[in-house]
Amino acid sequence: SEFAVKSAKLFLKSWKTFQLCRENYNSVTGEGGGQRYQSWGPLFALILLEEFIDFCPFDGFRVGNLAAAKKNKIENIDIRGNKYTLEADNQGLVLFRDQNKLFEYKGKAVLRDIEVSKKRISFEANVISDAVDFYPSMFKKKSFKVKLDGKKAGKKKGFVRISQGTVKVVLER
């Protein structure tokens, strides 16, 4: 996370001051140099973006808020034909798909391999804080069944608390 923030700051300093996408950056001063508008320059900012939201072959669809020191909003992220908006800070995260709220959670975590259908959501949660309170918007105010690491954990309404550590979560109506 720290590396991602530093990388984005490197790129944004030159971009905000000169509207230049630099090719190289001085390792001592951080000043941009080299060819202007090289296509790989924005990858510095991409590193930070991918700390919040990403889709990759190994972890599938992934979101997290570990890099958030203050309120962040990332909009218009196209993943698998849907447009996502993510709001994250050091207290939690809210995810929207096509302008509809999918879920939110309070606490620090990374959710990997997220799969969502009308009656089911599943993911692997890596919870960093003591716990995360997860609020699936898709179930509105109806109760839903919970499985944690493949074991039934009863029915919940509104939210489910996920303890610190890594756990596979399945919620369904």
Backbone as numpy.savetxt, mean C-alpha at the origin, in Angstrom:
# Nx Ny Nz CAx CAy CAz Cx Cy Cz
11.99 1.15 3.62 11.17 2.34 3.62 12.03 3.60 3.62
13.07 3.62 4.44 13.94 4.79 4.49 14.62 5.02 3.14
15.07 3.94 2.52 15.69 4.03 1.19 14.70 4.58 0.17
13.46 4.12 0.24 12.43 4.58 -0.70 12.17 6.07 -0.55
12.09 6.55 0.68 11.86 7.97 0.94 13.03 8.80 0.41
14.26 8.36 0.70 15.44 9.09 0.22 15.49 9.12 -1.30
15.15 8.02 -1.94 15.16 7.96 -3.40 14.17 8.95 -4.00
12.97 8.98 -3.45 11.95 9.91 -3.96 12.37 11.36 -3.74
12.96 11.65 -2.58 13.41 13.02 -2.31 14.49 13.46 -3.30
15.39 12.54 -3.64 16.43 12.84 -4.64 15.80 13.28 -5.95
14.88 12.49 -6.45 14.22 12.80 -7.71 13.42 14.09 -7.61
12.61 14.23 -6.55 11.70 15.36 -6.44 12.41 16.69 -6.25
13.59 16.69 -5.63 14.34 17.94 -5.46 14.64 18.56 -6.82
15.17 17.78 -7.72 15.49 18.27 -9.07 14.22 18.58 -9.86
13.20 17.76 -9.67 11.96 17.95 -10.41 11.25 19.24 -9.98
11.13 19.46 -8.67 10.42 20.64 -8.18 11.17 21.93 -8.48
12.50 21.88 -8.42 13.31 23.08 -8.64 13.46 23.43 -10.11
13.75 22.41 -10.94 14.08 22.67 -12.35 13.16 21.97 -13.35
12.21 21.16 -12.88 11.36 20.33 -13.74 12.22 19.45 -14.65
13.29 18.92 -14.08 14.20 18.04 -14.81 14.21 16.65 -14.22
14.22 15.69 -15.10 14.38 14.29 -14.71 15.85 13.95 -14.99
16.63 13.84 -13.95 18.08 13.66 -14.12 18.45 12.20 -14.37
19.59 12.02 -15.02 20.12 10.68 -15.26 20.93 10.19 -14.07
21.77 11.06 -13.51 22.67 10.68 -12.42 22.52 11.64 -11.25
22.91 11.18 -10.07 22.89 12.01 -8.88 24.21 11.84 -8.16
24.78 12.96 -7.69 26.04 12.94 -6.97 25.84 12.22 -5.64
26.68 11.24 -5.34 26.51 10.44 -4.13 26.83 11.21 -2.86
27.55 12.33 -2.96 27.89 13.12 -1.78 26.88 14.24 -1.56
26.60 15.01 -2.62 25.72 16.18 -2.48 24.26 15.88 -2.80
24.01 14.84 -3.57 22.65 14.54 -3.99 22.18 15.36 -5.17
23.04 16.22 -5.71 22.67 17.05 -6.85 22.57 16.22 -8.12
21.59 16.54 -8.94 21.39 15.84 -10.20 22.37 16.29 -11.26
22.70 15.39 -12.17 23.61 15.72 -13.26 23.37 14.77 -14.42
24.29 14.79 -15.39 24.17 13.88 -16.52 23.10 14.32 -17.49
22.66 13.41 -18.31 21.65 13.70 -19.32 20.31 14.03 -18.67
19.64 15.00 -19.26 18.31 15.36 -18.77 17.28 14.45 -19.40
16.21 14.21 -18.68 15.04 13.47 -19.16 15.35 12.04 -19.58
16.27 11.39 -18.90 16.50 9.97 -19.15 15.30 9.19 -18.59
14.89 8.17 -19.27 13.64 7.48 -18.91 13.71 6.77 -17.57
14.89 6.45 -17.06 14.93 5.73 -15.80 14.98 6.65 -14.59
15.11 7.95 -14.78 15.17 8.89 -13.66 13.99 8.80 -12.70
12.74 8.72 -13.20 11.58 8.65 -12.30 11.50 7.36 -11.48
12.35 6.40 -11.80 12.32 5.16 -11.01 12.67 5.42 -9.55
13.39 6.51 -9.27 13.66 6.87 -7.88 12.35 7.10 -7.13
11.42 7.81 -7.77 10.12 8.06 -7.15 9.26 6.80 -7.13
9.41 5.94 -8.14 8.64 4.70 -8.20 8.93 3.80 -7.00
10.16 3.83 -6.52 10.52 3.01 -5.35 9.61 3.36 -4.18
9.38 4.64 -3.94 8.50 5.05 -2.84 7.05 4.70 -3.13
6.60 4.93 -4.36 5.23 4.58 -4.73 4.95 3.11 -4.44
5.91 2.24 -4.78 5.73 0.80 -4.58 5.80 0.38 -3.12
6.23 1.27 -2.24 6.15 0.99 -0.80 4.70 1.01 -0.35
3.85 1.76 -1.06 2.44 1.89 -0.69 1.54 0.93 -1.45
1.75 0.79 -2.76 0.86 -0.04 -3.58 1.65 -0.63 -4.74
1.41 -1.92 -5.01 2.19 -2.60 -6.04 1.46 -3.87 -6.46
1.81 -4.35 -7.63 1.36 -5.66 -8.08 2.57 -6.35 -8.68
2.92 -7.51 -8.14 4.09 -8.23 -8.66 3.79 -9.73 -8.68
4.55 -10.49 -9.46 4.26 -11.92 -9.61 4.44 -12.73 -8.32
5.23 -12.24 -7.39 5.52 -13.02 -6.18 4.54 -12.74 -5.05
4.21 -11.48 -4.83 3.31 -11.10 -3.74 1.92 -10.74 -4.21
1.65 -10.79 -5.52 0.35 -10.40 -6.04 0.09 -8.93 -5.78
-1.16 -8.60 -5.54 -1.56 -7.22 -5.24 -1.19 -6.93 -3.79
-0.45 -5.83 -3.58 0.08 -5.53 -2.26 -0.12 -4.06 -1.92
-0.50 -3.79 -0.65 -0.57 -2.43 -0.13 0.06 -2.40 1.26
0.53 -1.22 1.66 1.11 -1.09 2.99 1.32 0.36 3.36
1.52 0.60 4.64 1.71 1.98 5.11 2.96 2.13 5.97
3.98 1.31 5.76 5.18 1.39 6.59 6.00 2.64 6.31
5.93 3.19 5.11 6.73 4.36 4.74 6.03 5.67 5.07
4.82 5.63 5.56 4.04 6.86 5.76 4.40 7.55 7.07
5.01 8.72 6.96 5.31 9.53 8.14 4.22 10.58 8.34
3.55 10.94 7.25 2.45 11.90 7.29 1.39 11.43 6.30
0.30 12.18 6.17 -0.79 11.77 5.29 -0.35 11.79 3.83
-0.62 10.69 3.13 -0.28 10.54 1.72 -1.53 10.10 0.97
-1.67 10.59 -0.25 -2.77 10.15 -1.10 -2.20 9.87 -2.49
-2.43 8.67 -2.97 -1.96 8.26 -4.29 -3.20 7.90 -5.10
-3.36 8.54 -6.25 -4.57 8.36 -7.03 -4.28 7.82 -8.43
-5.31 7.25 -9.02 -5.30 6.86 -10.43 -4.24 5.80 -10.75
-4.07 4.84 -9.85 -3.13 3.74 -10.07 -3.89 2.62 -10.78
-3.48 2.31 -12.00 -4.16 1.29 -12.81 -3.53 -0.07 -12.55
-4.29 -0.97 -11.95 -3.84 -2.34 -11.69 -4.93 -3.30 -12.14
-4.58 -4.15 -13.08 -5.48 -5.18 -13.60 -6.83 -4.62 -14.03
-6.82 -3.48 -14.71 -8.04 -2.91 -15.26 -8.89 -2.12 -14.29
-8.42 -1.90 -13.08 -9.13 -1.09 -12.10 -8.28 0.11 -11.70
-8.94 1.20 -11.33 -8.24 2.40 -10.87 -8.30 2.44 -9.34
-7.14 2.53 -8.72 -7.05 2.52 -7.27 -6.61 3.88 -6.74
-7.15 4.21 -5.57 -6.72 5.36 -4.79 -6.37 4.84 -3.41
-5.25 5.29 -2.90 -4.79 4.85 -1.60 -4.51 6.07 -0.74
-5.00 6.05 0.48 -4.69 7.09 1.46 -4.01 6.39 2.63
-2.84 6.88 3.00 -2.09 6.23 4.07 -1.39 7.27 4.93
-1.31 6.97 6.21 -0.50 7.75 7.14 0.07 6.78 8.17
0.70 7.31 9.21 1.31 6.41 10.19 0.29 5.75 11.11
-0.99 6.06 10.93 -2.05 5.46 11.74 -2.82 4.36 11.01
-2.73 4.33 9.67 -3.50 3.33 8.93 -3.52 3.59 7.44
-4.46 2.91 6.77 -4.54 2.94 5.31 -5.98 2.76 4.88
-6.36 3.45 3.79 -7.68 3.29 3.18 -7.45 3.02 1.69
-8.14 2.01 1.15 -7.99 1.66 -0.26 -9.33 1.75 -0.97
-9.35 2.45 -2.12 -10.53 2.58 -2.97 -10.24 1.91 -4.30
-11.24 1.23 -4.87 -11.14 0.66 -6.21 -12.27 1.26 -7.04
-11.93 1.89 -8.14 -12.91 2.55 -9.01 -13.84 3.45 -8.20
-13.26 4.23 -7.31 -13.91 5.23 -6.45 -14.81 4.64 -5.37
-14.80 3.32 -5.19 -15.56 2.69 -4.12 -14.59 2.20 -3.05
-14.90 2.51 -1.80 -14.02 2.10 -0.71 -14.03 0.58 -0.57
-12.84 -0.03 -0.68 -12.71 -1.48 -0.52 -12.55 -1.85 0.94
-11.57 -1.21 1.58 -11.32 -1.49 2.99 -10.43 -0.41 3.58
-10.34 -0.45 4.89 -9.37 0.37 5.59 -8.86 -0.42 6.78
-7.70 -0.05 7.24 -7.21 -0.64 8.48 -6.50 0.42 9.30
-6.52 0.19 10.60 -5.86 1.09 11.54 -4.72 0.31 12.17
-3.51 0.86 12.07 -2.30 0.21 12.52 -1.30 0.18 11.39
-0.13 -0.44 11.63 0.91 -0.54 10.59 0.99 -1.96 10.09
0.87 -2.12 8.76 0.89 -3.46 8.18 1.16 -3.39 6.68
1.52 -4.54 6.14 1.60 -4.75 4.70 0.69 -5.92 4.38
-0.22 -5.74 3.42 -1.12 -6.81 2.99 -0.66 -7.27 1.62
-0.45 -8.58 1.49 0.04 -9.15 0.23 -0.98 -10.14 -0.32
-0.87 -10.39 -1.62 -1.71 -11.37 -2.30 -3.19 -11.11 -2.03
-3.59 -9.85 -2.16 -4.97 -9.44 -1.91 -5.85 -9.90 -3.07
-6.92 -10.61 -2.73 -7.91 -11.03 -3.72 -9.29 -10.64 -3.21
-10.06 -9.97 -4.07 -11.37 -9.45 -3.67 -12.43 -9.89 -4.66
-13.55 -10.40 -4.14 -14.74 -10.66 -4.95 -15.92 -10.06 -4.19
-17.14 -10.24 -4.70 -18.30 -9.63 -4.05 -18.51 -10.13 -2.63
-18.23 -11.39 -2.38 -18.54 -11.97 -1.07 -17.31 -12.44 -0.30
-16.11 -12.09 -0.81 -14.91 -12.64 -0.18 -13.72 -11.70 -0.38
-12.89 -11.61 0.65 -11.60 -10.94 0.53 -10.57 -11.80 1.26
-9.42 -11.98 0.64 -8.35 -12.74 1.29 -7.03 -12.02 1.07
-6.11 -12.21 2.01 -4.79 -11.59 1.92 -3.89 -12.19 3.00
-2.60 -11.95 2.83 -1.65 -12.28 3.88 -1.25 -10.97 4.54
-1.44 -10.88 5.84 -1.13 -9.66 6.57 0.18 -9.81 7.33
1.07 -8.86 7.13 2.28 -8.77 7.94 2.08 -7.55 8.83
1.63 -7.79 10.06 1.26 -6.72 10.98 2.49 -6.33 11.81
2.87 -5.07 11.73 4.04 -4.56 12.44 3.64 -3.97 13.80
2.53 -3.26 13.86 2.06 -2.71 15.13 1.53 -3.84 16.01
1.13 -3.54 17.23 0.61 -4.58 18.13 -0.55 -5.35 17.51
-1.39 -4.62 16.79 -2.53 -5.24 16.09 -3.01 -4.28 15.02
-3.83 -4.79 14.11 -4.46 -3.98 13.07 -5.95 -4.26 13.13
-6.75 -3.20 13.14 -8.20 -3.34 13.03 -8.55 -3.16 11.56
-9.08 -4.22 10.94 -9.36 -4.26 9.51 -10.86 -4.13 9.29
-11.26 -3.13 8.48 -12.67 -2.82 8.21 -12.97 -3.08 6.74
-13.57 -4.22 6.39 -13.93 -4.48 4.99 -15.22 -3.75 4.62
-15.15 -2.82 3.69 -16.32 -2.02 3.32 -17.33 -2.83 2.52
-16.89 -3.88 1.87 -17.76 -4.67 1.00 -18.91 -5.34 1.74
-18.74 -5.60 3.03 -19.79 -6.28 3.79 -20.75 -5.30 4.45
-20.48 -4.02 4.25 -21.28 -2.96 4.86 -21.43 -3.23 6.35
-22.63 -3.37 6.84 -22.81 -3.60 8.28 -23.25 -5.02 8.57
-23.07 -5.91 7.61 -23.47 -7.31 7.79 -22.32 -8.09 8.41
-22.65 -9.18 9.07 -21.61 -10.01 9.67 -20.91 -10.84 8.59
-19.69 -11.26 8.90 -18.89 -12.05 7.96 -18.09 -13.09 8.73
-17.79 -14.19 8.04 -17.00 -15.28 8.63 -15.52 -14.94 8.51
-14.76 -15.34 9.52 -13.33 -15.06 9.56 -12.54 -16.35 9.67
-11.51 -16.47 8.84 -10.53 -17.55 8.96 -9.16 -16.91 9.08
-8.41 -17.33 10.09 -7.04 -16.86 10.29 -6.12 -18.07 10.20
-5.20 -18.04 9.25 -4.30 -19.17 8.99 -5.07 -20.47 8.78
-6.19 -20.38 8.07 -6.98 -21.56 7.73 -7.90 -22.06 8.82
-7.87 -21.44 10.00 -8.72 -21.87 11.12 -9.88 -20.90 11.29
-11.07 -21.45 11.48 -12.25 -20.61 11.70 -12.06 -19.78 12.97
-12.38 -18.49 12.84 -12.25 -17.58 13.98 -13.58 -16.90 14.28
-14.68 -17.54 13.89 -16.01 -17.03 14.21 -16.53 -16.02 13.22
-17.61 -15.35 13.63 -18.22 -14.30 12.81 -17.94 -12.96 13.46
-17.76 -11.96 12.62 -17.51 -10.60 13.09 -18.46 -9.66 12.36
-18.58 -8.47 12.91 -19.39 -7.44 12.28 -18.63 -6.12 12.39
-18.43 -5.45 11.28 -17.73 -4.17 11.28 -16.25 -4.29 11.02
-15.54 -4.99 11.91 -14.09 -5.11 11.72 -13.58 -6.39 12.36
-12.36 -6.74 11.99 -11.67 -7.88 12.61 -10.31 -7.38 13.08
-9.91 -7.78 14.26 -8.59 -7.42 14.80 -7.60 -8.51 14.43
-6.48 -8.10 13.84 -5.43 -9.02 13.42 -4.19 -8.71 14.26
-3.70 -9.69 14.98 -2.56 -9.50 15.88 -1.24 -9.39 15.13
-0.24 -8.90 15.83 1.10 -8.73 15.27 1.65 -10.05 14.73
2.36 -9.96 13.62 2.93 -11.14 12.99 2.39 -11.31 11.58
2.64 -12.48 11.00 2.18 -12.79 9.65 1.05 -13.80 9.72
-0.07 -13.48 9.09 -1.25 -14.35 9.15 -2.01 -14.29 7.82
-2.49 -15.43 7.37 -3.34 -15.50 6.18 -4.78 -15.25 6.63
-5.43 -14.28 6.02 -6.77 -13.86 6.43 -7.76 -14.11 5.29
-8.90 -14.73 5.63 -9.99 -14.90 4.68 -11.27 -14.42 5.36
-11.96 -13.48 4.72 -13.23 -12.97 5.22 -14.27 -13.22 4.14
-15.40 -13.82 4.54 -16.45 -14.06 3.54 -17.83 -14.01 4.17
-18.80 -13.67 3.32 -20.19 -13.58 3.75 -20.90 -14.86 3.51
